[in-house]
Short mmCIF file of N, CA and C in Angstrom, two decimals:
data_model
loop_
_atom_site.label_atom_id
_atom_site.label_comp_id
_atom_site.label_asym_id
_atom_site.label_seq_id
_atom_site.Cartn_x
_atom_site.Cartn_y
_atom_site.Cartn_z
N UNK Y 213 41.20 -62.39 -95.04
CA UNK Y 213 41.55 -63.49 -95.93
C UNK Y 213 43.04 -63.81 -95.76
N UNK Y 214 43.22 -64.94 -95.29
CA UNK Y 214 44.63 -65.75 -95.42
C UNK Y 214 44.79 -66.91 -96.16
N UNK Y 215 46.00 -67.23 -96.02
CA UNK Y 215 46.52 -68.85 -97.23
C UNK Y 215 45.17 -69.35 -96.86
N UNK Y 216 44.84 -69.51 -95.88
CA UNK Y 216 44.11 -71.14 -95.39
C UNK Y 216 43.19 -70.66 -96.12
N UNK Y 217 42.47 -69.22 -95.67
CA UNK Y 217 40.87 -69.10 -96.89
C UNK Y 217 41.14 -69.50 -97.86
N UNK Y 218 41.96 -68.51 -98.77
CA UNK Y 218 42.14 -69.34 -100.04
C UNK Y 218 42.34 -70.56 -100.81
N UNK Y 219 42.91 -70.99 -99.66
CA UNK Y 219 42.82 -73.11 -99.74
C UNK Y 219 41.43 -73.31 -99.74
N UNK Y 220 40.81 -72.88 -98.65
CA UNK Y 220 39.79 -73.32 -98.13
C UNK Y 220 38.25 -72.78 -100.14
N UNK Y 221 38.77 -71.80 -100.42
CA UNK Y 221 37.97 -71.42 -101.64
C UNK Y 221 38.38 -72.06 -102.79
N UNK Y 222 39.59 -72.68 -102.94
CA UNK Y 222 40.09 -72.96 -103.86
C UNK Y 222 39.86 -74.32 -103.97
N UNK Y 223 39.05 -75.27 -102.25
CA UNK Y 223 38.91 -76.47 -102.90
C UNK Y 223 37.47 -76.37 -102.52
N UNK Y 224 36.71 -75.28 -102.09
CA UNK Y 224 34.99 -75.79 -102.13
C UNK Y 224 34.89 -75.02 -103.94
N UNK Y 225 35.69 -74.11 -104.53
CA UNK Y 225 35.31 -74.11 -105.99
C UNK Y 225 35.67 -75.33 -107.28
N UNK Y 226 36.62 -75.86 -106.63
CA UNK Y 226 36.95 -77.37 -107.43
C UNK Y 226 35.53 -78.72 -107.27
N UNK Y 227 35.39 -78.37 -105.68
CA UNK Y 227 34.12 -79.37 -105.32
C UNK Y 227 33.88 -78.83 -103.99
N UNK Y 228 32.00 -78.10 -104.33
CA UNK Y 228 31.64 -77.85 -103.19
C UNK Y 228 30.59 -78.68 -102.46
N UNK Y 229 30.31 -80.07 -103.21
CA UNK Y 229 30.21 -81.09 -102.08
C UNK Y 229 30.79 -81.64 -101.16
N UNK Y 230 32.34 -81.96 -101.56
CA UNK Y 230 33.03 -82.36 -100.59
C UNK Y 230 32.61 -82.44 -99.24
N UNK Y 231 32.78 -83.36 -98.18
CA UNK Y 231 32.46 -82.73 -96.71
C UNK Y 231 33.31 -82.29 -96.42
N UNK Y 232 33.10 -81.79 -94.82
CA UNK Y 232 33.68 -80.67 -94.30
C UNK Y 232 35.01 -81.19 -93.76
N UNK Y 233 35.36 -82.79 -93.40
CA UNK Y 233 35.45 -83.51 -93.10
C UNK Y 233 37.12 -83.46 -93.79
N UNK Y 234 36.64 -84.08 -95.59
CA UNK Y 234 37.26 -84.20 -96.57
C UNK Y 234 37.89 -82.23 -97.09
N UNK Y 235 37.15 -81.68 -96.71
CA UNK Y 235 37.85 -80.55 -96.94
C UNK Y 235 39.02 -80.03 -95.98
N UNK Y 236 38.70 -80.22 -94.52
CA UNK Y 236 39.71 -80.37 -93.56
C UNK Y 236 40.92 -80.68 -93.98
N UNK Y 237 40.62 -81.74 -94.16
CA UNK Y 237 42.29 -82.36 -94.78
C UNK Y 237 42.96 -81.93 -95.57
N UNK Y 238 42.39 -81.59 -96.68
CA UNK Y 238 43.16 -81.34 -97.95
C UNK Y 238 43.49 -79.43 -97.59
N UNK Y 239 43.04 -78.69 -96.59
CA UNK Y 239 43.82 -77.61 -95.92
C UNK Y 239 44.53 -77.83 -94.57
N UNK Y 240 44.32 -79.09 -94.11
CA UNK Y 240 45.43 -78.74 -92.83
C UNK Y 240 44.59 -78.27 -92.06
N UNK Y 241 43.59 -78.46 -91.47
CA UNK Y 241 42.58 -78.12 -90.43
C UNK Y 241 42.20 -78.73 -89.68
N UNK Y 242 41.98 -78.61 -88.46
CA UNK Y 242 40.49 -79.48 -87.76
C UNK Y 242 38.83 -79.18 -88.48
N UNK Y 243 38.71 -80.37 -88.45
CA UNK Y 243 37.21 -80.36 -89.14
C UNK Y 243 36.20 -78.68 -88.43
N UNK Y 244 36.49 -78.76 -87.21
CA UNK Y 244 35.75 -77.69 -86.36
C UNK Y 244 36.45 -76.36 -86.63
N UNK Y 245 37.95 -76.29 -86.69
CA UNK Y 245 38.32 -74.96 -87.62
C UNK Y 245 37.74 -74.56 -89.11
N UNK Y 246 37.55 -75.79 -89.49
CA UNK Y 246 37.36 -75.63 -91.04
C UNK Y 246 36.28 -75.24 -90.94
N UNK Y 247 35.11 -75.79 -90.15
CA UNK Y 247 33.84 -75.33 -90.67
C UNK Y 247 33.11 -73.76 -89.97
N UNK Y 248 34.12 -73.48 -88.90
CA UNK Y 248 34.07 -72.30 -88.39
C UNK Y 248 34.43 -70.94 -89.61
N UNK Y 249 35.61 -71.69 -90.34
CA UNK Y 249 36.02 -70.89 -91.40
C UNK Y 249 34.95 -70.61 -92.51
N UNK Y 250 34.70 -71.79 -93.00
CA UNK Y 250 33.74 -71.77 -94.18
C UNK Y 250 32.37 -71.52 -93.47
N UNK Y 251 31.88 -70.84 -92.42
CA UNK Y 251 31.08 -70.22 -91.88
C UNK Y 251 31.32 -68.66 -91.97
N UNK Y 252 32.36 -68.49 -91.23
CA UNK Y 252 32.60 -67.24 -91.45
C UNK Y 252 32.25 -66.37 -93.27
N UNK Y 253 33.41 -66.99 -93.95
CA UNK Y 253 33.44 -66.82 -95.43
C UNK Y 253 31.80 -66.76 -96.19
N UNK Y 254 30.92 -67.52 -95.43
CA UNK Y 254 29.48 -67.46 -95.61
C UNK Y 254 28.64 -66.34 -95.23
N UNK Y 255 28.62 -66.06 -93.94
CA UNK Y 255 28.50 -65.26 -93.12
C UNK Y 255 28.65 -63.59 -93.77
N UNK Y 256 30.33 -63.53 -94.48
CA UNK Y 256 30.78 -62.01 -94.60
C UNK Y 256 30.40 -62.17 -95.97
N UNK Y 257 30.01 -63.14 -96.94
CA UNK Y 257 29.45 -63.02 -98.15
C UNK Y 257 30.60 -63.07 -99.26
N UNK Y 258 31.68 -63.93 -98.64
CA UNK Y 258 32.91 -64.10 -99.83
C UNK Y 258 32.48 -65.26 -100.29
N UNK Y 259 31.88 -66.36 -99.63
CA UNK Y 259 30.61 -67.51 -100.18
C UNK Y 259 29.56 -66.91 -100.42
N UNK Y 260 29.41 -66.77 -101.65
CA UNK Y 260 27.64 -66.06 -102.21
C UNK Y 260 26.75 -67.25 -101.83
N UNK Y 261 27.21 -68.40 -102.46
CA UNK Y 261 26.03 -69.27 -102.65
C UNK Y 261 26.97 -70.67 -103.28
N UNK Y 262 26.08 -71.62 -103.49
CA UNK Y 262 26.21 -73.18 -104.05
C UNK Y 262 25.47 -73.47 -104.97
N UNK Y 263 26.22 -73.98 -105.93
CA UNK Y 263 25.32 -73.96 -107.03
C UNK Y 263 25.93 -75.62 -108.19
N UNK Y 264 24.87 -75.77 -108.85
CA UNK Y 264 25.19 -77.15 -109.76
C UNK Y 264 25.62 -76.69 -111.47
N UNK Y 265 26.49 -77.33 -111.37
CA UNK Y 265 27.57 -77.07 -112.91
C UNK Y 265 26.45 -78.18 -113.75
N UNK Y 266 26.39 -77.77 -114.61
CA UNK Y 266 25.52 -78.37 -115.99
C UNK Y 266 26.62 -78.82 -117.04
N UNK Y 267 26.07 -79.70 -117.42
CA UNK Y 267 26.80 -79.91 -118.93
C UNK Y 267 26.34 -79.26 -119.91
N UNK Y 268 26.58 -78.39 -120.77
CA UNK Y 268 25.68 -77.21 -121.92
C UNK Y 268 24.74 -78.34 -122.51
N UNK Y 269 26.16 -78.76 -122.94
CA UNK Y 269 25.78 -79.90 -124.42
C UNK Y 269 24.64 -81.19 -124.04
N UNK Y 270 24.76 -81.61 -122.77
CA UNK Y 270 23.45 -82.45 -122.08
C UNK Y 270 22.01 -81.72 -122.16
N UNK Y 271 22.33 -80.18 -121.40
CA UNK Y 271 21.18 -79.86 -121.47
C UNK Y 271 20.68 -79.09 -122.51
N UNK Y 272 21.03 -79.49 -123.82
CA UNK Y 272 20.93 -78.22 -125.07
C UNK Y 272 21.46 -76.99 -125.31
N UNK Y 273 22.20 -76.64 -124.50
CA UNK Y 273 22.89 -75.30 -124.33
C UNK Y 273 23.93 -75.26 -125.14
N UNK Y 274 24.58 -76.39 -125.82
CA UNK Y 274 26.13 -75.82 -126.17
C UNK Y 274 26.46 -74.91 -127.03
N UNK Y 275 25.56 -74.37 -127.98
CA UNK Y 275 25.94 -73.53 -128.74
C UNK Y 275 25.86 -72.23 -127.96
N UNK Y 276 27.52 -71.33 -127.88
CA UNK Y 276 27.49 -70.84 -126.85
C UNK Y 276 28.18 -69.25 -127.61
N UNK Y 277 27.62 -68.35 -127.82
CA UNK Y 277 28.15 -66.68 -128.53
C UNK Y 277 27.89 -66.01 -127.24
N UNK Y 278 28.87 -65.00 -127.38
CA UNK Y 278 29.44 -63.71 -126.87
C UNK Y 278 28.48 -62.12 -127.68
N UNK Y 279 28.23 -62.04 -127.29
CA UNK Y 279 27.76 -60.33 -127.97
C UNK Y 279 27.98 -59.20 -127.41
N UNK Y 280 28.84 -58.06 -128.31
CA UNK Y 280 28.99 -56.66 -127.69
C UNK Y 280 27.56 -55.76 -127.97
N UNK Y 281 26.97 -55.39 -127.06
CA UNK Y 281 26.15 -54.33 -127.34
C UNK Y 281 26.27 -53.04 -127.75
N UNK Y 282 25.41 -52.31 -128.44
CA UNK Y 282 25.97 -50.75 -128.26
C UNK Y 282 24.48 -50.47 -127.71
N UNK Y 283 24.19 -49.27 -127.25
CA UNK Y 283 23.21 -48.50 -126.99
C UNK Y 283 23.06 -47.57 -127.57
N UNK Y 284 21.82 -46.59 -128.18
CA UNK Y 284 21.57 -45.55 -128.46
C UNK Y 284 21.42 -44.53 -127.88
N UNK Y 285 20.75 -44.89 -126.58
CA UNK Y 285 20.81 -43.97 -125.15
C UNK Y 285 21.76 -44.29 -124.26
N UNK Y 286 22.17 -43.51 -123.40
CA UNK Y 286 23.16 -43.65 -122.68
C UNK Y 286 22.99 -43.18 -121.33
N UNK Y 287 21.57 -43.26 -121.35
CA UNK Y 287 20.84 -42.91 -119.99
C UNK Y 287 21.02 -43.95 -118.88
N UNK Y 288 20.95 -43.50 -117.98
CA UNK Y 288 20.67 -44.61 -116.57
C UNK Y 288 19.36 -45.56 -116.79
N UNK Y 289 18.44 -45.04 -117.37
CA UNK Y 289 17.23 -45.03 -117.42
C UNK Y 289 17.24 -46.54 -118.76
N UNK Y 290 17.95 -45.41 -119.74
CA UNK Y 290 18.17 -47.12 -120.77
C UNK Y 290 18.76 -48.53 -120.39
N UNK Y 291 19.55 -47.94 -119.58
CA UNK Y 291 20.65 -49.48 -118.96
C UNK Y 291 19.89 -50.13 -118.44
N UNK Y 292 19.51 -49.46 -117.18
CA UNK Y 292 18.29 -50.24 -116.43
C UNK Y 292 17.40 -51.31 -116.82
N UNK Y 293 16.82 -50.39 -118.36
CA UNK Y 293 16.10 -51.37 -119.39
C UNK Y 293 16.48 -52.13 -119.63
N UNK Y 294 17.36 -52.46 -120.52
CA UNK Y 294 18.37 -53.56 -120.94
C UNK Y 294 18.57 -54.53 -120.28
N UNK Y 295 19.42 -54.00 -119.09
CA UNK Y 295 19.33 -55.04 -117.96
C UNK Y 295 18.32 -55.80 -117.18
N UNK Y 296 17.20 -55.31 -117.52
CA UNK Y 296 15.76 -55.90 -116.86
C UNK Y 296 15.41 -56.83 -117.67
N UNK Y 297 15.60 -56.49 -119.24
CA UNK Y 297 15.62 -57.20 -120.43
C UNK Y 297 16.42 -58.51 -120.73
N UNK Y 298 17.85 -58.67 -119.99
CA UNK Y 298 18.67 -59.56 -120.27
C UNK Y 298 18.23 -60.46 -118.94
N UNK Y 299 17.71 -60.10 -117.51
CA UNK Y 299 17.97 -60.76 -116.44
C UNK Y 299 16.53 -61.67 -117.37
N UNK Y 300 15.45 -61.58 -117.65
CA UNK Y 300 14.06 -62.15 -118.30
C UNK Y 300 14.23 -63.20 -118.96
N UNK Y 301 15.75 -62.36 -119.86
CA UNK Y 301 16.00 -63.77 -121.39
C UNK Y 301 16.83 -65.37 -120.26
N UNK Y 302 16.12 -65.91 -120.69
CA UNK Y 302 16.58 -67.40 -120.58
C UNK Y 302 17.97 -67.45 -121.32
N UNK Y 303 18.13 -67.62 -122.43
CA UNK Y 303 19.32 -67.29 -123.06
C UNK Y 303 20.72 -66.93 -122.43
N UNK Y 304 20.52 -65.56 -121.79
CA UNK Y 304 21.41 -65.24 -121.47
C UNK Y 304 21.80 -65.30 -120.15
N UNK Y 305 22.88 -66.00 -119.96
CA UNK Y 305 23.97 -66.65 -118.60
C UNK Y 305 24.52 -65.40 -118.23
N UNK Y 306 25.18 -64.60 -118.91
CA UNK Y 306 25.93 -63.27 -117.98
C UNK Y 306 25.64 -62.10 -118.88
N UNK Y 307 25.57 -60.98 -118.19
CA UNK Y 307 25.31 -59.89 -119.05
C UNK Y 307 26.66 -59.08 -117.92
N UNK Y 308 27.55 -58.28 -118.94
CA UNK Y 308 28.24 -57.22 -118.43
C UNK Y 308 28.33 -55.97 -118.86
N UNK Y 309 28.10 -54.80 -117.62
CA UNK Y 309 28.49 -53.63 -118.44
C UNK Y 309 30.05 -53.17 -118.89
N UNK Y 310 30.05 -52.93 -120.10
CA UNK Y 310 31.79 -52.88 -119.54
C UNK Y 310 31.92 -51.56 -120.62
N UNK Y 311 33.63 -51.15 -120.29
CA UNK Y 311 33.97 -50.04 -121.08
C UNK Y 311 34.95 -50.15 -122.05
N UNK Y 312 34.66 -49.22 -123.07
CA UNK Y 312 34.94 -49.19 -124.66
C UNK Y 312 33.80 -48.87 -125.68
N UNK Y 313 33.84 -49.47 -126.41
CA UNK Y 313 33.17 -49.39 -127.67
C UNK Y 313 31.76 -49.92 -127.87
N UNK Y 314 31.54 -50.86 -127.09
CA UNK Y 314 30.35 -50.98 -126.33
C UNK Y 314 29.88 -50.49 -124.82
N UNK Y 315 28.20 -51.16 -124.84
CA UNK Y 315 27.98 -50.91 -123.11
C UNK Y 315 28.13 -52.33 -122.26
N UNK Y 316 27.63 -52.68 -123.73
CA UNK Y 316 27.82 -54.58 -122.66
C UNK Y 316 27.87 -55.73 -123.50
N UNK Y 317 28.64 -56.83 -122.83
CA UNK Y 317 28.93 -57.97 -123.48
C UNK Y 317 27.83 -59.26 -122.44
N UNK Y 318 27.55 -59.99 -123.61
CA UNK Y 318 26.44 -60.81 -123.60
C UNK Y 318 26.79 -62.32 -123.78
N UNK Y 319 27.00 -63.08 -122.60
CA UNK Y 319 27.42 -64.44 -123.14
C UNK Y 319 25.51 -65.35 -122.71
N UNK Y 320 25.71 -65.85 -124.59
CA UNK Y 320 24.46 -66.61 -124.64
C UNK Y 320 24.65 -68.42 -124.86
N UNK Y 321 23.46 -68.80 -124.53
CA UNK Y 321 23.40 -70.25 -124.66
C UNK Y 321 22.59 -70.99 -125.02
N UNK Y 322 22.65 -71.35 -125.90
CA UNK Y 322 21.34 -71.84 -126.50
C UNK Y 322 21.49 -73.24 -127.61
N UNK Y 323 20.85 -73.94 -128.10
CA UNK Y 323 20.90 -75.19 -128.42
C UNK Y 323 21.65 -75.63 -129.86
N UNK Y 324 21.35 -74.31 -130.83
CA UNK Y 324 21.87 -74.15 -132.29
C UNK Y 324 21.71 -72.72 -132.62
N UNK Y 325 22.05 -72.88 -133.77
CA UNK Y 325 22.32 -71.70 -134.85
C UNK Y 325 20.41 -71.06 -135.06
N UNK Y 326 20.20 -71.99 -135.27
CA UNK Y 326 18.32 -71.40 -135.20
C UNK Y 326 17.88 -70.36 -134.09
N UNK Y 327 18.20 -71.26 -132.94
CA UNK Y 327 17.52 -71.07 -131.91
C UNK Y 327 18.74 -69.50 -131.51
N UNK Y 328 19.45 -69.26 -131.75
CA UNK Y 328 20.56 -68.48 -131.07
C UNK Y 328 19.96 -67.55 -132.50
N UNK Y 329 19.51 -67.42 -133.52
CA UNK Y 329 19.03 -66.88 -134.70
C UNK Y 329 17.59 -66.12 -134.44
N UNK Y 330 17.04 -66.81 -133.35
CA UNK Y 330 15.42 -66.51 -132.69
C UNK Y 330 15.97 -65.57 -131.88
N UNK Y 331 16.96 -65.92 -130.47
CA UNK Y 331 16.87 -65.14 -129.74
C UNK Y 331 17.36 -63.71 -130.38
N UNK Y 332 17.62 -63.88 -131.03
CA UNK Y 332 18.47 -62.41 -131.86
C UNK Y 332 17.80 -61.98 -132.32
N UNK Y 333 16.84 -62.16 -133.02
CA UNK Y 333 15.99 -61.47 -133.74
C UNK Y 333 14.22 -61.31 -132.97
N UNK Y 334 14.33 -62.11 -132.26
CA UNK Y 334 13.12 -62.09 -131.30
C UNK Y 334 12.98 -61.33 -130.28
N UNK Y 335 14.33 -61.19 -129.49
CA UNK Y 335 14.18 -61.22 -128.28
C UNK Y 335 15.56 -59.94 -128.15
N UNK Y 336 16.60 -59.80 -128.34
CA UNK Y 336 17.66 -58.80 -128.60
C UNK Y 336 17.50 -57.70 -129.23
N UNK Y 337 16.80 -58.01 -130.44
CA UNK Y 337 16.64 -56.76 -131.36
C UNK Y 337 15.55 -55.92 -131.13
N UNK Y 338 14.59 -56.46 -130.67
CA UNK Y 338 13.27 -55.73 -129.52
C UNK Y 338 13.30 -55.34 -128.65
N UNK Y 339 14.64 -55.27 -128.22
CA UNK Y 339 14.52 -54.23 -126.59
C UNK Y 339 15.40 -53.11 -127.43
N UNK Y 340 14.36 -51.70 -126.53
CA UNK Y 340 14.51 -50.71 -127.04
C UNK Y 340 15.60 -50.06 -126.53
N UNK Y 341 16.10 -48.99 -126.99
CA UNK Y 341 17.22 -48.68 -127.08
C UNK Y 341 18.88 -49.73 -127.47
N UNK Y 342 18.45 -50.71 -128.30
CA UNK Y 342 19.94 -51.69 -128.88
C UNK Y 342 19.98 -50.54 -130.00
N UNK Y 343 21.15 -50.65 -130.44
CA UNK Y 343 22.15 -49.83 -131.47
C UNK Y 343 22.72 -50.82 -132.59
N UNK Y 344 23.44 -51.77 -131.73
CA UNK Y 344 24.49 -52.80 -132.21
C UNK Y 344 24.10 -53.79 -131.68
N UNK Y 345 24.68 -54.77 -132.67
CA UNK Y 345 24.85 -56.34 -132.11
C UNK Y 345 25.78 -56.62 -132.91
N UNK Y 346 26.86 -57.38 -131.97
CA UNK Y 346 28.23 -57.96 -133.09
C UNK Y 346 28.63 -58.85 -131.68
N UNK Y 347 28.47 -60.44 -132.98
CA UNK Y 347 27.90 -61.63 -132.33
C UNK Y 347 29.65 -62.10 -132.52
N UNK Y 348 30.03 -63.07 -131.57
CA UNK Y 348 30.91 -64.09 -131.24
C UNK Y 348 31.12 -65.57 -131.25
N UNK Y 349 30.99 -66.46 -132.29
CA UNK Y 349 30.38 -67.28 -131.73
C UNK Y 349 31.40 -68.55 -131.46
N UNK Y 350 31.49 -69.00 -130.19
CA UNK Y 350 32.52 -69.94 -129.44
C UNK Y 350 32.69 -71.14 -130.24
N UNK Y 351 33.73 -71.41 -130.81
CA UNK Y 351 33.79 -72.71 -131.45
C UNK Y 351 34.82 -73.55 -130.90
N UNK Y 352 35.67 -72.98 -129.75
CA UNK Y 352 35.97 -74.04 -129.02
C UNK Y 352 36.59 -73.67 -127.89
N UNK Y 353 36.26 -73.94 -126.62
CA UNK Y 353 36.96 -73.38 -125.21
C UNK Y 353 38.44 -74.09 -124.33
N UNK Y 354 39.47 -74.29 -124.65
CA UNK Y 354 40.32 -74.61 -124.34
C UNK Y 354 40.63 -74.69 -122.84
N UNK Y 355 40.18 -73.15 -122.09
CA UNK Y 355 39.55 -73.17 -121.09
C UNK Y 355 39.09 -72.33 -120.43
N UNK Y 356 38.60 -72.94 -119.62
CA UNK Y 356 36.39 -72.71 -118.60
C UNK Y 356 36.65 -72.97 -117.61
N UNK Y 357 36.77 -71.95 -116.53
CA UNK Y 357 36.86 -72.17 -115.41
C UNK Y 357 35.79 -71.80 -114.58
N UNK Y 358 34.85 -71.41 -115.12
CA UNK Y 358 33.66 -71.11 -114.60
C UNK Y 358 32.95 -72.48 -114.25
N UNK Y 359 33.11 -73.93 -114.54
CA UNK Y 359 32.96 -75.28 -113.85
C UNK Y 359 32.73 -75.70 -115.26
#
């Protein structure tokens, strides 16, 4: 990884339609360097993938909470669960394990207070081994760089 990759990531994450063409330019490339590059970067898997940014609020999503989990088990065996559990829920956009006071933080999305009220009590509080739930709920993002 050099300047140019990082040019080169820094404007297919602003817009990864752009052509290859229009991306050239705006790093200082030949079109045929550039796309050799953004091949490569594909290739070694620093480009995962392409993907389409949504509007929450278009598609019902905007009501948008954070949740720390706790667990009761602390098995490999429980996580696993959980995590099989969160990849299922529609709801939930990212699940992380992380360290502290919980095992994992939960960013959800869902349309309202009801519906984010269902998944919690429907769908969160029924997978076995939860402990905790201590909800977050986003009331305004200043900023989102995730698109």
């Amino acid at each position: 990884m050099d300047r140019i990759d990082e040019d080169i990531l820094r404007e297919l994450s602003r817009d990864g339609r752009q052509s290859n063409l229009e991306l050239a330019e705006r790093v200082g490339l030949s079109p045929s360097a550039t796309s050799r590059r953004v091949s490569e970067l594909e290739r070694s898997g620093v480009i995962r993938g392409y993907r389409a940014v949504t509007d929450p609020q278009k598609t019902g999503r905007g009501f948008v909470t954070y949740i720390a989990v706790g667990l009761s088990a602390h098995s490999k065996e429980a996580q696993k669960g959980f995590e099989r559990a969160m990849e299922a829920a529609f709801e939930v956009k990212e699940c992380h394990n992380i360290a502290g006071a919980f095992e994992y933080l939960l960013r959800i999305e869902t349309s309202g207070l009801e519906a984010y009220k269902r998944f919690h009590t429907e769908v969160l509080a029924t997978v076995p081994n939860v402990a905790s739930i201590t909800s977050y709920i986003v009331m305004e993002s200043p900023k989102d760089l995730r698109g």
